[in-house]
Amino acid sequence: MVIVQEADFDAAALQAALRERAGAAAGAIVTFTGYVRDFSSDEATETLFLEHYPGMCERELEDIGAQAMKRWRVLDFVIAHRVGALPRNAQIVFVGAASAHRGDAFRACEYIIDALKTRAPFWKRETLASGRSFWVEQRQSDHDRTHTWDAGGSASSKETP
């Protein structure tokens, strides 16, 4: 399940829906919730504005989830991502993966969030307390993590999933 919306999401409800869709075979559900934080070290973030490419964005997120299901024994996944103007500390993204075993669920969840950060067509513009605004550039470390997954490894270890 992929959701891209301006409205906030209910992480507990998303997890419950994932549990229901995955059924009795799910022995593990791993989730990740990301929040808007201060990107700049010298000044507080007021808002983070997220733009996306409608249609293309959802297809890319579906593809990322489908790839996780092929790589690991994942029963189902959910990705919810917000767009529009978000204040500091607001929920921005939720990722969940259900599997029979925790290892597959952990790796799939980590893969999905890593791939999402570099492959999904989202653009972030941060506005600071002073009113200064700038586009947030992709970090090299995010690119490197996704590259490690694409090379068949694990971003958190050198084990092959």
mmCIF file of C-alpha atoms in Angstrom:
data_model
loop_
_atom_site.group_PDB
_atom_site.id
_atom_site.type_symbol
_atom_site.label_atom_id
_atom_site.label_comp_id
_atom_site.label_asym_id
_atom_site.label_seq_id
_atom_site.Cartn_x
_atom_site.Cartn_y
_atom_site.Cartn_z
ATOM 1 C CA MET A 1 0.000 0.000 0.000
ATOM 2 C CA VAL A 2 1.308 3.413 -0.986
ATOM 3 C CA ILE A 3 -0.173 6.708 0.224
ATOM 4 C CA VAL A 4 1.052 10.172 -0.772
ATOM 5 C CA GLN A 5 -0.990 12.962 0.798
ATOM 6 C CA GLU A 6 -0.910 16.372 2.473
ATOM 7 C CA ALA A 7 -2.894 15.224 5.524
ATOM 8 C CA ASP A 8 -1.195 13.734 8.550
ATOM 9 C CA PHE A 9 -1.331 9.956 8.968
ATOM 10 C CA ASP A 10 -2.101 7.693 11.909
ATOM 11 C CA ALA A 11 0.934 5.417 12.316
ATOM 12 C CA ALA A 12 -0.947 2.999 14.604
ATOM 13 C CA ALA A 13 -3.773 2.656 12.075
ATOM 14 C CA LEU A 14 -1.299 2.063 9.237
ATOM 15 C CA GLN A 15 0.432 -0.650 11.261
ATOM 16 C CA ALA A 16 -2.916 -2.265 12.151
ATOM 17 C CA ALA A 17 -3.959 -2.272 8.469
ATOM 18 C CA LEU A 18 -0.621 -3.830 7.515
ATOM 19 C CA ARG A 19 -1.101 -6.506 10.181
ATOM 20 C CA GLU A 20 -4.585 -7.285 8.889
ATOM 21 C CA ARG A 21 -3.474 -7.500 5.242
ATOM 22 C CA ALA A 22 -0.440 -9.659 6.082
ATOM 23 C CA GLY A 23 -2.570 -12.129 8.024
ATOM 24 C CA ALA A 24 -1.621 -14.912 10.401
ATOM 25 C CA ALA A 25 1.648 -15.661 8.594
ATOM 26 C CA ALA A 26 3.117 -12.350 9.833
ATOM 27 C CA GLY A 27 5.375 -13.030 12.785
ATOM 28 C CA ALA A 28 7.045 -9.630 12.578
ATOM 29 C CA ILE A 29 6.155 -6.115 11.552
ATOM 30 C CA VAL A 30 8.885 -3.495 11.491
ATOM 31 C CA THR A 31 7.978 0.171 11.099
ATOM 32 C CA PHE A 32 9.813 3.449 10.679
ATOM 33 C CA THR A 33 8.358 6.907 11.216
ATOM 34 C CA GLY A 34 10.333 9.945 10.086
ATOM 35 C CA TYR A 35 9.796 13.506 11.312
ATOM 36 C CA VAL A 36 10.644 16.983 10.041
ATOM 37 C CA ARG A 37 13.792 18.060 11.840
ATOM 38 C CA ASP A 38 16.223 20.958 11.796
ATOM 39 C CA PHE A 39 18.375 20.495 8.709
ATOM 40 C CA SER A 40 20.484 23.587 9.332
ATOM 41 C CA SER A 41 22.874 23.508 12.270
ATOM 42 C CA ASP A 42 22.808 27.274 12.854
ATOM 43 C CA GLU A 43 19.090 28.101 12.737
ATOM 44 C CA ALA A 44 15.750 26.440 13.503
ATOM 45 C CA THR A 45 13.633 25.023 10.700
ATOM 46 C CA GLU A 46 10.176 26.595 10.493
ATOM 47 C CA THR A 47 8.755 24.501 7.649
ATOM 48 C CA LEU A 48 9.745 21.886 5.160
ATOM 49 C CA PHE A 49 7.831 22.059 1.904
ATOM 50 C CA LEU A 50 7.715 18.826 -0.081
ATOM 51 C CA GLU A 51 6.861 18.730 -3.744
ATOM 52 C CA HIS A 52 6.401 15.517 -5.681
ATOM 53 C CA TYR A 53 5.713 14.310 -9.192
ATOM 54 C CA PRO A 54 2.148 12.930 -8.909
ATOM 55 C CA GLY A 55 1.608 9.519 -10.445
ATOM 56 C CA MET A 56 5.291 8.942 -11.088
ATOM 57 C CA CYS A 57 6.035 9.215 -7.375
ATOM 58 C CA GLU A 58 3.436 6.620 -6.400
ATOM 59 C CA ARG A 59 4.641 4.238 -9.132
ATOM 60 C CA GLU A 60 8.229 4.539 -7.900
ATOM 61 C CA LEU A 61 7.184 3.864 -4.299
ATOM 62 C CA GLU A 62 5.174 0.807 -5.428
ATOM 63 C CA ASP A 63 8.234 -0.423 -7.315
ATOM 64 C CA ILE A 64 10.484 0.041 -4.278
ATOM 65 C CA GLY A 65 8.043 -1.959 -2.131
ATOM 66 C CA ALA A 66 7.730 -4.676 -4.796
ATOM 67 C CA GLN A 67 11.526 -4.968 -4.954
ATOM 68 C CA ALA A 68 11.645 -5.420 -1.168
ATOM 69 C CA MET A 69 9.050 -8.194 -1.465
ATOM 70 C CA LYS A 70 11.192 -9.952 -4.091
ATOM 71 C CA ARG A 71 14.457 -9.631 -2.136
ATOM 72 C CA TRP A 72 13.098 -10.787 1.223
ATOM 73 C CA ARG A 73 10.173 -12.909 2.319
ATOM 74 C CA VAL A 74 7.908 -9.927 2.856
ATOM 75 C CA LEU A 75 4.176 -10.544 3.022
ATOM 76 C CA ASP A 76 3.149 -6.908 2.597
ATOM 77 C CA PHE A 77 4.390 -3.341 3.016
ATOM 78 C CA VAL A 78 3.055 0.163 3.514
ATOM 79 C CA ILE A 79 4.597 3.499 2.580
ATOM 80 C CA ALA A 80 2.874 6.739 3.592
ATOM 81 C CA HIS A 81 4.555 10.014 2.654
ATOM 82 C CA ARG A 82 3.309 13.529 3.196
ATOM 83 C CA VAL A 83 3.700 16.443 0.805
ATOM 84 C CA GLY A 84 3.042 20.171 1.131
ATOM 85 C CA ALA A 85 4.138 22.493 3.941
ATOM 86 C CA LEU A 86 5.070 20.632 7.120
ATOM 87 C CA PRO A 87 6.127 22.277 10.393
ATOM 88 C CA ARG A 88 9.149 21.138 12.396
ATOM 89 C CA ASN A 89 8.439 17.888 14.320
ATOM 90 C CA ALA A 90 5.569 16.857 12.007
ATOM 91 C CA GLN A 91 5.392 13.276 10.764
ATOM 92 C CA ILE A 92 6.679 13.080 7.211
ATOM 93 C CA VAL A 93 7.012 9.389 6.320
ATOM 94 C CA PHE A 94 5.890 5.981 7.555
ATOM 95 C CA VAL A 95 7.281 2.684 6.278
ATOM 96 C CA GLY A 96 6.196 -0.740 7.429
ATOM 97 C CA ALA A 97 7.135 -4.265 6.357
ATOM 98 C CA ALA A 98 5.467 -7.504 7.468
ATOM 99 C CA SER A 99 7.165 -10.878 7.298
ATOM 100 C CA ALA A 100 7.148 -14.247 8.980
ATOM 101 C CA HIS A 101 10.566 -13.449 10.482
ATOM 102 C CA ARG A 102 12.041 -10.277 11.963
ATOM 103 C CA GLY A 103 15.240 -10.303 9.887
ATOM 104 C CA ASP A 104 13.371 -10.046 6.598
ATOM 105 C CA ALA A 105 11.061 -7.361 8.005
ATOM 106 C CA PHE A 106 13.984 -5.288 9.350
ATOM 107 C CA ARG A 107 15.981 -5.484 6.118
ATOM 108 C CA ALA A 108 12.957 -4.723 3.943
ATOM 109 C CA CYS A 109 11.946 -1.715 6.031
ATOM 110 C CA GLU A 110 15.485 -0.330 5.995
ATOM 111 C CA TYR A 111 15.804 -0.925 2.247
ATOM 112 C CA ILE A 112 12.495 0.814 1.523
ATOM 113 C CA ILE A 113 13.365 3.983 3.446
ATOM 114 C CA ASP A 114 16.880 4.100 1.965
ATOM 115 C CA ALA A 115 15.624 3.631 -1.605
ATOM 116 C CA LEU A 116 12.786 6.099 -1.077
ATOM 117 C CA LYS A 117 15.234 8.839 -0.048
ATOM 118 C CA THR A 118 17.176 8.599 -3.306
ATOM 119 C CA ARG A 119 14.756 7.244 -5.928
ATOM 120 C CA ALA A 120 11.337 8.748 -5.210
ATOM 121 C CA PRO A 121 10.674 12.066 -6.975
ATOM 122 C CA PHE A 122 10.312 14.324 -3.929
ATOM 123 C CA TRP A 123 11.893 17.766 -3.598
ATOM 124 C CA LYS A 124 12.324 19.479 -0.236
ATOM 125 C CA ARG A 125 12.518 23.228 0.399
ATOM 126 C CA GLU A 126 13.409 24.250 3.932
ATOM 127 C CA THR A 127 12.420 27.607 5.405
ATOM 128 C CA LEU A 128 14.292 28.772 8.486
ATOM 129 C CA ALA A 129 13.094 30.986 11.342
ATOM 130 C CA SER A 130 14.768 34.007 9.662
ATOM 131 C CA GLY A 131 12.698 33.430 6.511
ATOM 132 C CA ARG A 132 15.704 32.195 4.516
ATOM 133 C CA SER A 133 14.639 29.364 2.218
ATOM 134 C CA PHE A 134 16.655 26.790 0.250
ATOM 135 C CA TRP A 135 16.310 23.435 -1.488
ATOM 136 C CA VAL A 136 17.627 20.483 0.518
ATOM 137 C CA GLU A 137 20.191 18.529 -1.477
ATOM 138 C CA GLN A 138 20.518 14.775 -1.379
ATOM 139 C CA ARG A 139 23.245 13.659 1.001
ATOM 140 C CA GLN A 140 26.107 11.559 -0.307
ATOM 141 C CA SER A 141 25.606 9.112 2.567
ATOM 142 C CA ASP A 142 22.018 8.441 1.377
ATOM 143 C CA HIS A 143 23.257 7.834 -2.152
ATOM 144 C CA ASP A 144 25.983 5.486 -0.850
ATOM 145 C CA ARG A 145 23.473 3.463 1.220
ATOM 146 C CA THR A 146 21.167 2.989 -1.772
ATOM 147 C CA HIS A 147 24.120 2.031 -3.962
ATOM 148 C CA THR A 148 25.126 -0.648 -1.427
ATOM 149 C CA TRP A 149 21.612 -2.146 -1.561
ATOM 150 C CA ASP A 150 21.594 -2.007 -5.375
ATOM 151 C CA ALA A 151 24.915 -3.855 -5.397
ATOM 152 C CA GLY A 152 23.244 -6.714 -3.539
ATOM 153 C CA GLY A 153 24.453 -5.924 -0.057
ATOM 154 C CA SER A 154 22.930 -4.520 3.076
ATOM 155 C CA ALA A 155 23.340 -0.869 3.943
ATOM 156 C CA SER A 156 23.820 -1.689 7.622
ATOM 157 C CA SER A 157 26.216 -4.581 7.161
ATOM 158 C CA LYS A 158 28.170 -6.404 4.507
ATOM 159 C CA GLU A 159 25.915 -9.471 4.660
ATOM 160 C CA THR A 160 24.076 -10.496 1.544
ATOM 161 C CA PRO A 161 20.345 -10.566 2.265
#
